[in-house]
XYZ file of C-alpha atoms in Angstrom:
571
model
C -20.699 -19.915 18.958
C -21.482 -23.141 17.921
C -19.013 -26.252 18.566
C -18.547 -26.284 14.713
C -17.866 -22.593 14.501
C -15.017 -23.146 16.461
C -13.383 -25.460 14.981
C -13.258 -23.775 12.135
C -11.911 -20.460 13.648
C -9.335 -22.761 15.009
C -7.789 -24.146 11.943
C -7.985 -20.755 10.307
C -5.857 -19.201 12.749
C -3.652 -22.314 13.045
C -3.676 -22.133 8.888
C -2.634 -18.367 9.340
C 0.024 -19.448 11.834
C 1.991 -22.072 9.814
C 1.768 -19.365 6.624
C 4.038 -16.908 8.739
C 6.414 -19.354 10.299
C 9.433 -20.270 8.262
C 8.963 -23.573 6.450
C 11.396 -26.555 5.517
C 11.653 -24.932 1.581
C 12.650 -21.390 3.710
C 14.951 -22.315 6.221
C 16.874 -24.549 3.090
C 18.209 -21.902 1.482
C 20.790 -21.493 4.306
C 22.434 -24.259 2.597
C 22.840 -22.881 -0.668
C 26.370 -21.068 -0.372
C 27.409 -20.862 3.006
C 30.504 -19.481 2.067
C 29.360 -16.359 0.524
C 26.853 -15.810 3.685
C 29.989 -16.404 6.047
C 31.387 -13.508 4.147
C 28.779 -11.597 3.969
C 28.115 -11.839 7.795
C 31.041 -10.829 8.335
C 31.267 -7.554 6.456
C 27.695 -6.599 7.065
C 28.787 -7.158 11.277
C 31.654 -4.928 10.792
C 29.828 -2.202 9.375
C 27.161 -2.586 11.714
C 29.109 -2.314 15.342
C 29.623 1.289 15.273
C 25.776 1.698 13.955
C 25.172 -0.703 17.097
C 26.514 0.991 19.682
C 26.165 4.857 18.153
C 22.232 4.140 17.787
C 22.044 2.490 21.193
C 24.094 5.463 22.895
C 21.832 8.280 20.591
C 18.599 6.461 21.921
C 19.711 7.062 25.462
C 19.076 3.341 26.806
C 23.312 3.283 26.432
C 25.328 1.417 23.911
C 24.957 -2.282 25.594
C 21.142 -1.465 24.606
C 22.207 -1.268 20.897
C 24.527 -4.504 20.615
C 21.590 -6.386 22.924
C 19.155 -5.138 19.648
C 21.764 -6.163 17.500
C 22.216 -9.667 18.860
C 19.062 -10.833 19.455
C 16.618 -8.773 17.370
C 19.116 -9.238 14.276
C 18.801 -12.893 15.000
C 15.474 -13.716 15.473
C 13.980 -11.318 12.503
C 16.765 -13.024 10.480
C 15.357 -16.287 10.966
C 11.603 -15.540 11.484
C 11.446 -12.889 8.982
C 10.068 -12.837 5.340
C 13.390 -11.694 3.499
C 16.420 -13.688 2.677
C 18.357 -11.086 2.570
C 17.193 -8.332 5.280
C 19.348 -7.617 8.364
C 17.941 -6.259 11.226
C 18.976 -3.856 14.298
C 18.726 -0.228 16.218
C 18.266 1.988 13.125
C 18.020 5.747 13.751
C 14.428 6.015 12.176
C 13.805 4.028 15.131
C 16.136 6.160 17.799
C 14.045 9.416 16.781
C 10.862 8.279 18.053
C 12.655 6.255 20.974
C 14.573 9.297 22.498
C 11.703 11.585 23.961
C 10.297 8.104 25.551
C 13.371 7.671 27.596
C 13.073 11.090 28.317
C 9.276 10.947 29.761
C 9.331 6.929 30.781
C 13.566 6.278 31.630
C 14.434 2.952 29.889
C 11.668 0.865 31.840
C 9.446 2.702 29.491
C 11.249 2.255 26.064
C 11.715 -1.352 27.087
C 7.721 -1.826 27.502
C 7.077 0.166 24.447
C 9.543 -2.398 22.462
C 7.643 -5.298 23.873
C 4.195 -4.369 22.937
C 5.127 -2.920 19.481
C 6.264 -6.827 19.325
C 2.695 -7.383 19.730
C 1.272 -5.651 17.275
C 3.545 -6.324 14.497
C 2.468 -10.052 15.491
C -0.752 -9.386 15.242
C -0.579 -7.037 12.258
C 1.329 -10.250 10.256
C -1.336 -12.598 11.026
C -4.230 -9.733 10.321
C -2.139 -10.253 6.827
C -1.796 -6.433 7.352
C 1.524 -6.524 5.220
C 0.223 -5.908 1.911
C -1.287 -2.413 2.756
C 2.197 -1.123 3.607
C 2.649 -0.958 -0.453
C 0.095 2.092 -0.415
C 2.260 4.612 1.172
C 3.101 7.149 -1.347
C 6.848 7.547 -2.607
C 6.891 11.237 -1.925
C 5.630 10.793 2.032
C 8.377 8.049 2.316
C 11.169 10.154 1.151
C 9.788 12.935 2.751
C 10.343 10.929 6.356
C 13.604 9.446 5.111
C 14.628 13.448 4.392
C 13.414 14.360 7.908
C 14.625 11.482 9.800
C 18.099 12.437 7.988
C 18.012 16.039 9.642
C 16.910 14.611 12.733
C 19.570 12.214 13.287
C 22.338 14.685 12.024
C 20.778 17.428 15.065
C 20.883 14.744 18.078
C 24.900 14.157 17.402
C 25.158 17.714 17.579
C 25.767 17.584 21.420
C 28.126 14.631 21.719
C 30.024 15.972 18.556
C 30.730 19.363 20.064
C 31.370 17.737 22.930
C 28.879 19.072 25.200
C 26.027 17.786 27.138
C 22.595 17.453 25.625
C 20.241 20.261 26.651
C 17.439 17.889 26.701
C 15.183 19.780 24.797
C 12.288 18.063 23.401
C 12.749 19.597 20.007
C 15.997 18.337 18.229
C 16.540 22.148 16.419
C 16.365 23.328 19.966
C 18.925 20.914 21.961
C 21.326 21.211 18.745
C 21.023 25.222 18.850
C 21.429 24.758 22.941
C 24.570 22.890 22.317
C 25.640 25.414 19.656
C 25.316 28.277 22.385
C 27.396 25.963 25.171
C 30.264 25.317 22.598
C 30.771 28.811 22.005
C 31.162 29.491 25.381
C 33.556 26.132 26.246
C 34.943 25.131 22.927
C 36.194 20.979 22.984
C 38.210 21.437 19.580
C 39.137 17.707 19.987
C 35.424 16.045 20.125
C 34.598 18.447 16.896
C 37.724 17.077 15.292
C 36.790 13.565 16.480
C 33.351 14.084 14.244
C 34.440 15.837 11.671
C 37.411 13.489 10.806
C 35.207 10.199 11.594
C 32.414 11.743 8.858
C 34.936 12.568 6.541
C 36.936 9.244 6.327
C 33.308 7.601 6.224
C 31.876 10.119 3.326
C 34.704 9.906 0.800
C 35.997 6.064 1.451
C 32.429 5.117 0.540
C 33.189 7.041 -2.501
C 36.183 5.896 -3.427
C 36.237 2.327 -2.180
C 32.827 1.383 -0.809
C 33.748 -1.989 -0.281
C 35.953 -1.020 2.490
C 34.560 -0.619 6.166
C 35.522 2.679 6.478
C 33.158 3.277 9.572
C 34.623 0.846 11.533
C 38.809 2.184 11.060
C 37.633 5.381 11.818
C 36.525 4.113 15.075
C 39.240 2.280 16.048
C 42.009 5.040 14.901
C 39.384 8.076 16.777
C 39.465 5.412 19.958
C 43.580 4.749 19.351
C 44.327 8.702 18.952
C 42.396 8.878 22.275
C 43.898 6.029 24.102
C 45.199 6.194 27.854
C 48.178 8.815 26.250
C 45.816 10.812 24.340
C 43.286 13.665 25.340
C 40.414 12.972 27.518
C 37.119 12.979 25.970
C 33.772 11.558 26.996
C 33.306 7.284 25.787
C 30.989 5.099 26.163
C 32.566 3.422 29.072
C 32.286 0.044 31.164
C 30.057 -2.401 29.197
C 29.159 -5.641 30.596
C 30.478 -8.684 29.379
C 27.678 -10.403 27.923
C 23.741 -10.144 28.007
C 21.691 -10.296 30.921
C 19.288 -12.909 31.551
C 15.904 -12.563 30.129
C 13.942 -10.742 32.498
C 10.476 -8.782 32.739
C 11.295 -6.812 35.936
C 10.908 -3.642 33.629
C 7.245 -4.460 32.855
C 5.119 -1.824 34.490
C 1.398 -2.939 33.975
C -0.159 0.511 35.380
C 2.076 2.839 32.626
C 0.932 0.846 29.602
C -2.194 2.540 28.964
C 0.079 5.594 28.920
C 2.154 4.195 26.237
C -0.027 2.630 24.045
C 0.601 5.530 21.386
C 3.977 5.349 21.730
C 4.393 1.366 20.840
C 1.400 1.710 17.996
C 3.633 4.640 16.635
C 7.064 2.076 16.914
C 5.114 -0.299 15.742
C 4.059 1.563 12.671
C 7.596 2.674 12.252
C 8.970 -0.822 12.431
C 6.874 -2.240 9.933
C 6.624 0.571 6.974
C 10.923 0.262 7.788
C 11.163 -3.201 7.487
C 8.997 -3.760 4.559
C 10.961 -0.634 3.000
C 13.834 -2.367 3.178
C 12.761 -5.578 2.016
C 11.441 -4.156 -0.661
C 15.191 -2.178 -1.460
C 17.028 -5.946 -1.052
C 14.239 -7.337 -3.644
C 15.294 -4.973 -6.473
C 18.845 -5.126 -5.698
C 18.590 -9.060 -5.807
C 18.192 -10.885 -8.984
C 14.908 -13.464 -7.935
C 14.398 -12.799 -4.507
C 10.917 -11.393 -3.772
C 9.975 -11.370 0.114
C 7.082 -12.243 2.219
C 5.527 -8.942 3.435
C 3.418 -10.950 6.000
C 6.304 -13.205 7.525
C 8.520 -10.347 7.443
C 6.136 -8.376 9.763
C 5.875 -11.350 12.091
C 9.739 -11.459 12.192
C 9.684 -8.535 13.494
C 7.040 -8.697 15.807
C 9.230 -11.731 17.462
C 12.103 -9.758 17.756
C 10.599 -6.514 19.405
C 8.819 -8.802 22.240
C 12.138 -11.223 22.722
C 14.747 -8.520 22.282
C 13.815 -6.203 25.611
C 13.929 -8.861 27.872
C 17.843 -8.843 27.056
C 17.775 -5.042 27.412
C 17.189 -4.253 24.006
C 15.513 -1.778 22.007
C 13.045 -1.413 19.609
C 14.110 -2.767 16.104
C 13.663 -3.070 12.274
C 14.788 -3.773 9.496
C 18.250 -1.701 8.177
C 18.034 -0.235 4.712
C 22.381 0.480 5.279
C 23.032 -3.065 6.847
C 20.684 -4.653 4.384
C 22.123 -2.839 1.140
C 25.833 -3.783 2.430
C 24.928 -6.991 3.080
C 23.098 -7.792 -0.499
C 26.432 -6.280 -2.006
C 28.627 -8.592 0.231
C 27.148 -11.821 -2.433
C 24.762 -12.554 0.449
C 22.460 -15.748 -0.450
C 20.562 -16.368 2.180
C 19.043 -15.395 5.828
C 22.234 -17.553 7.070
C 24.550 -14.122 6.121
C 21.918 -12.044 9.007
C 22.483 -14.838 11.117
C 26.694 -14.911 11.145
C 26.040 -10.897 11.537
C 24.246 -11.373 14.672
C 26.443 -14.315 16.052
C 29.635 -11.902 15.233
C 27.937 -9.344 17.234
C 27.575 -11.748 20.338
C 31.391 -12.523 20.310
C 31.907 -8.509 20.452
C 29.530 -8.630 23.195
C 30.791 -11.212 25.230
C 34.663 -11.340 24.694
C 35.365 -7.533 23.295
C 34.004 -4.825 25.971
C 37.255 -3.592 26.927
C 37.639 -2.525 23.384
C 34.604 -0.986 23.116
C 34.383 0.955 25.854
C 36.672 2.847 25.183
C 35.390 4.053 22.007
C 34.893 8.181 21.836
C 31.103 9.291 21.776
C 32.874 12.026 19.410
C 33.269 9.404 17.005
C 30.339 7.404 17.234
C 28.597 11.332 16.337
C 30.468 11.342 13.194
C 29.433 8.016 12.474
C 25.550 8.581 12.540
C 25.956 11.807 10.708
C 27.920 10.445 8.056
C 25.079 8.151 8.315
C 22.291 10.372 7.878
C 24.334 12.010 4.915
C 23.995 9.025 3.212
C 20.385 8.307 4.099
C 19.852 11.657 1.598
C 19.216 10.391 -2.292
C 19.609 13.241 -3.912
C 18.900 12.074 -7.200
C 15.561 10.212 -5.877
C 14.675 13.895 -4.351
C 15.162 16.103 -7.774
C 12.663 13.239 -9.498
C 10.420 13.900 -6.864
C 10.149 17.485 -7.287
C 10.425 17.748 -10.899
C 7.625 15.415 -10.677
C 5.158 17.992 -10.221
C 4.452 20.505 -7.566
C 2.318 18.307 -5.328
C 4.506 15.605 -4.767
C 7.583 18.382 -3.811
C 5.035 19.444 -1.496
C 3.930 16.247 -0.092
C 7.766 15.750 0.916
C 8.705 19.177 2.294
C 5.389 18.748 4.265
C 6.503 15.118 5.497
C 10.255 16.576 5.891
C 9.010 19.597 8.271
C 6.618 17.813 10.415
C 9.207 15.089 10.919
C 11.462 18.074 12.559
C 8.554 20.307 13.927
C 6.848 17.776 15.306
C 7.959 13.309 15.461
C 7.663 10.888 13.267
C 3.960 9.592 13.293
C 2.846 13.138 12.929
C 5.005 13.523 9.823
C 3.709 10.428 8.162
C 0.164 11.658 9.154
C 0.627 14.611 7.978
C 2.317 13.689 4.224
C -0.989 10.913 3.607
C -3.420 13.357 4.194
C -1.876 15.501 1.960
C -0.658 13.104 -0.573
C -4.001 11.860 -0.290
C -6.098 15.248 -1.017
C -4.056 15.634 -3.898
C -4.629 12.201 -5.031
C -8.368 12.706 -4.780
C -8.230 16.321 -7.026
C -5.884 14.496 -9.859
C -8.671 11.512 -9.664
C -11.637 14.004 -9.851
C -10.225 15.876 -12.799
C -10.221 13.125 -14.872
C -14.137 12.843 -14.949
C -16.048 14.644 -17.797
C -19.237 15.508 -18.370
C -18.985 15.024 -22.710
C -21.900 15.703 -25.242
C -22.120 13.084 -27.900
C -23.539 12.753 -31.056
C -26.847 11.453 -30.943
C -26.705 9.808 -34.321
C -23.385 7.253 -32.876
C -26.278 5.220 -30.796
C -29.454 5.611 -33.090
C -31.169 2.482 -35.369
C -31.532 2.652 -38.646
C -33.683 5.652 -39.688
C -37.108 5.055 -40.552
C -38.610 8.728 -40.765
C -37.875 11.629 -42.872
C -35.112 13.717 -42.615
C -36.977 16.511 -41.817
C -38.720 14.523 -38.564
C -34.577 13.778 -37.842
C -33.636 17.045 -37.903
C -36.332 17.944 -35.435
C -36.046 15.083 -33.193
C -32.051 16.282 -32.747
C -32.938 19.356 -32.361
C -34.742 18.207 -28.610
C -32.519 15.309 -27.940
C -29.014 15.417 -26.392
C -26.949 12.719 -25.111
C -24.397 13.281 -22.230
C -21.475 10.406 -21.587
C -20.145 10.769 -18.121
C -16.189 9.393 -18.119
C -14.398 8.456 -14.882
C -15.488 8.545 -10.792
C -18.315 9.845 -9.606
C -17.491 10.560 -6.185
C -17.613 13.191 -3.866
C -14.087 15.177 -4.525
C -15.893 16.494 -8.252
C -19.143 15.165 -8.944
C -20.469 19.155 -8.399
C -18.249 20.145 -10.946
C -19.965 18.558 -13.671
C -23.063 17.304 -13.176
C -24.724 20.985 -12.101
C -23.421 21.827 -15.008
C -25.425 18.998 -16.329
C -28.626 20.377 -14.375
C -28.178 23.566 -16.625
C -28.746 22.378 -20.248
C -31.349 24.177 -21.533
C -33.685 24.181 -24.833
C -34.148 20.041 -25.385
C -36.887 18.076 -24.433
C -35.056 14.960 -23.753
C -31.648 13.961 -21.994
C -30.044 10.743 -21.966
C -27.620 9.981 -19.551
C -25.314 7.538 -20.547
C -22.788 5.674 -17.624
C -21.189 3.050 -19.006
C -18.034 4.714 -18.829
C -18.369 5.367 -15.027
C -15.421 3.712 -13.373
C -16.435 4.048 -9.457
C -19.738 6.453 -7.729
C -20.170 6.965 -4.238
C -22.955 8.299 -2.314
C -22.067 11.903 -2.735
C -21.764 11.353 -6.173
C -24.825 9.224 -6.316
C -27.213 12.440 -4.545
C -25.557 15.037 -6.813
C -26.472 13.057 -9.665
C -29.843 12.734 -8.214
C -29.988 16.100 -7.591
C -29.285 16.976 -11.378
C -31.584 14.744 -13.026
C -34.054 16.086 -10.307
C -33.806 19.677 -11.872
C -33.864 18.634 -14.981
C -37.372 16.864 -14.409
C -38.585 19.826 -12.678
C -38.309 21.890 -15.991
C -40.093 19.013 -18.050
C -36.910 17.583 -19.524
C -37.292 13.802 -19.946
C -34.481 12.020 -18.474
C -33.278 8.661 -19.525
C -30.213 6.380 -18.002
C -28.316 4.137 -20.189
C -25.441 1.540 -19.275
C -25.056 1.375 -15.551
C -23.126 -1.252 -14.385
C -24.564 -3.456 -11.888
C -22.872 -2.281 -8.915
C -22.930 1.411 -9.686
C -27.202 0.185 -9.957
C -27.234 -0.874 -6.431
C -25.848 2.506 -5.049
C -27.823 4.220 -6.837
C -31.103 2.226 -6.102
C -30.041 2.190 -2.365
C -30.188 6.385 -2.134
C -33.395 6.143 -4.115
C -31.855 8.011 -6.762
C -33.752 6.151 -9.738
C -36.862 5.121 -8.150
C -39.180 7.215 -10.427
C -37.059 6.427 -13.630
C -37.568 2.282 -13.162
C -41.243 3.106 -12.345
C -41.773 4.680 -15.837
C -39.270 2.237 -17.224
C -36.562 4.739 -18.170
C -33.597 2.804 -17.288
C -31.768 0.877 -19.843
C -29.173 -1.719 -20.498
C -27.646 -0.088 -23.828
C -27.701 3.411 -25.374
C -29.972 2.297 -29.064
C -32.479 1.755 -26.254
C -32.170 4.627 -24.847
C -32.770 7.153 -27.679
C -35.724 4.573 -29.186
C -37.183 5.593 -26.382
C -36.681 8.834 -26.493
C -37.347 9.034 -29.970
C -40.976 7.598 -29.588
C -41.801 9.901 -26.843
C -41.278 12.502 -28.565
C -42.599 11.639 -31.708
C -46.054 10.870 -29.607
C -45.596 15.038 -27.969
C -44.625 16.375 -31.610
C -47.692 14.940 -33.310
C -49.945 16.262 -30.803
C -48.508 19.236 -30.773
C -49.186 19.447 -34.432
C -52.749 18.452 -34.242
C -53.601 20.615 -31.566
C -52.078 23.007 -33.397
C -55.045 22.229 -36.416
């Protein structure tokens, strides 16, 4: 590579740099109503604690793992991300595909897997990878959200019985496990803990949702089971603050081994985030966010957050809806959440400690109660049958199997069906022959006759490999004309399948003495088609034409020229 060459690499990647760091016009709408954003911070900081520490405690790296996330992930996507208004954290999208990594790898592992998912998302945002999260189909989104939902509601299923985890791999498994252990040793007061927590949660939001109804349900749970009160299991001695950045859990020789892992958090992170986003954008009035920025945002915050202990994060639809609805204005509001956060961290651990696991279980299945639209799920299935499918699919891999499976799993499908709606709407349509002719300068008898062997076919849509057989063999089947023009202006997209079927029709055709002739290719339907040969022996005899009246003068002539000597050689 020359000298030149790399100088000009150089300023494109420094060019792609400064596009996904904040600018002076970004960073100066923290000025615009500080008040609000105070406000805001504060309510959306509220709501999240519980969400904090119930995530942290559900992904089994402990609940000083979930405020660490909080803190520092919730600051640094705040300020680095591409929203104004998204709030970051542990989410419990996130905690599904966490939990069977601190099973296999302990919380050295989930740690690494955090850090290079920070990586990617980096690398994705300056790949300008952001824009391609828009293609994910609505069913295979709700279909995860649906799943994730169950999945979250089945891991609290231990700590709200108040029994230990089985550690099955499978969530329906550990939940039926703990089913089978509470029947045996009922704990009446962690079920009550859960229930009452979800209740108070479920129907304040309905009656008042302005009211943090998460976080008094909490505090009277941790009250009721004060020093006086019953013992249950709580989260128990935090430390006061964060611990110094560190890379002491960095194990170079296991990151091979969890490369999958971090490109599956990765994934997760992003499609999340940008989800999100996208949720604050239509609840906003003019904010619209940066899909690239917001990736890098969040790439920054899953490499600096694990070095404080923290785990993998993303963007939080809850946090992020509460927070728009708080008269948020800016990425200041995400900022005061975090810095609230830090105080609990560093000045409030007593308190917390205390705190039931009980009741942090009826907060995440309250939670994942509310995760459920129902009214977004009845659209979906009275959409049609293929998009209720897509999201049962994308729902029941997301329990029978994890998360990247799931989403697998709901494109392919979503994506098969996509490809037989698109193939259906090509046709294979007979036209008159009279809508492209010139003026008539023959008798109508010599009309009659030419029509008689001439027949013009209009091909309408793709031409592609999911249904190109469909119609053109039936195309290779007409019968009883001498002459077949082939017109493709109307083509919208061919592929190479398409391209050899189509071959492969006008080959039969010839092969039966049919003359075929090709009218109104576009140019870059031409070049596939001259690439796979498919028209080399109709440009040699000069049978492929720019417009229809072409066309059939051509065919017209020819056949003029085979009638008359027919006739005389009939004489």
């Amino acid at each position: 590579m020359s000298g030149g060459d790399t100088t000009r690499l150089a300023a494109r990647a420094g060019a792609r740099l400064r596009a996904v760091l904040p600018n002076r016009d970004v960073l100066a709408t923290m000025g615009r109503s500080p008040r609000k954003d105070l406000l805001a911070g504060l309510t959306v900081a509220i709501v999240a604690l519980p969400l904090a520490l119930g995530f942290g405690v559900a992904s089994g790296a402990g609940a000083e793992a979930g405020l660490a996330t909080a803190v520092v992930a919730g600051a640094l996507a705040a300020f680095f991300g591409g929203s104004n208004l998204q709030v970051s954290g542990p989410t419990g999208a996130m905690t599904v595909v966490l939990v069977p990594i601190v099973h296999q790898y302990g919380t050295a592992g989930v740690l690494t897997v955090g850090l290079l998912a920070g990586v990617l998302l980096v690398a994705a945002a300056l790949a300008g990878a952001g824009r391609f999260m828009a293609y994910v189909p609505a069913p295979v989104v709700e279909g995860f959200t649906l799943g994730i939902a169950a999945v979250i509601a089945l891991q609290q299923v231990p700590a709200a019985l108040g029994v230990e985890s089985s550690g099955a791999e499978n969530v329906v498994v550990a939940a039926w496990d703990a089913v089978a252990d509470f029947a045996r040793t009922p704990h009446l007061v962690a079920v009550a803990l859960a229930a009452g927590v979800a209740a108070v949660m479920l129907i304040g939001a309905r009656l008042r949702p302005g009211v943090p109804f998460s976080l008094l349900a909490v505090a009277a749970a941790t009250a009721v089971t004060g020093p006086a009160g019953p013992e249950v299991a709580t989260i128990g001695h935090l430390p006061a603050g964060l611990p110094a950045p560190s890379l002491g859990f960095l194990r170079l020789g296991e990151i091979p081994h969890l490369a999958t892992a971090a490109l599956a958090v990765a994934a997760l992170a992003a499609l999340e985030s940008l989800m999100s986003a996208t949720a604050a954008d239509a609840m906003s009035v003019s904010e619209r966010h940066d899909s690239d920025r917001e990736l890098f945002g969040q790439g920054i915050a899953n490499l600096v957050a694990p070095l404080f202990g923290g785990v993998a994060a993303t963007g939080a639809i809850a946090r992020t809806a509460v927070n728009v609805r708080s008269g948020a204005a800016s990425r200041l509001a995400a900022l005061v959440h975090a810095a609230v956060l830090a105080v609990v961290v560093f000045a409030a651990g007593p308190l917390v400690s205390g705190i039931p696991l009980a009741a942090l279980a009826g907060v995440l299945i309250a939670t994942a109660v509310r995760m459920v639209e129902v009214a977004s799920l009845r659209a979906l299935a009275r959409a049609g049958r293929g998009e209720a499918a897509v999201l049962a699919l994308t729902a029941g891999a997301t329990l029978a199997f994890d998360l990247v499976t799931a989403v697998i799993v709901g494109l392919l499908v979503a994506g098969v069906l996509a490809l037989r709606r698109l193939a259906r709407t090509a046709a294979l349509t007979r036209v008159p022959l009279h809508e492209g002719l010139p003026p008539a300068d023959h008798h109508a008898e010599e009309q009659e006759l030419l029509a008689e062997h001439i027949v013009a076919y209009r091909i309408d849509g793709p031409v592609f490999f999911a249904g190109a057989h469909r119609f053109l063999l039936e195309l290779a089947e007409t019968t009883d004309v001498k002459a077949v023009i082939l017109r493709l202006s109307r083509v919208s997209a061919i592929d190479a399948t398409g391209a050899l079927v189509l071959g492969d029709a006008i080959a039969k055709l010839e092969r039966r003495n049919i003359l075929v002739l090709v009218s109104g290719a576009r140019e870059e339907h031409l070049k596939t088609l001259d690439a796979l040969g498919v028209l080399d022996t109709l440009h040699a005899e000069h049978r492929v034409f720019a417009a229809t009246p072409d066309a059939i003068g051509y065919a017209r002539r020819h056949l003029k020229g085979v009638l008359r000597g027919t006739r005389q050689g009939q004489r």
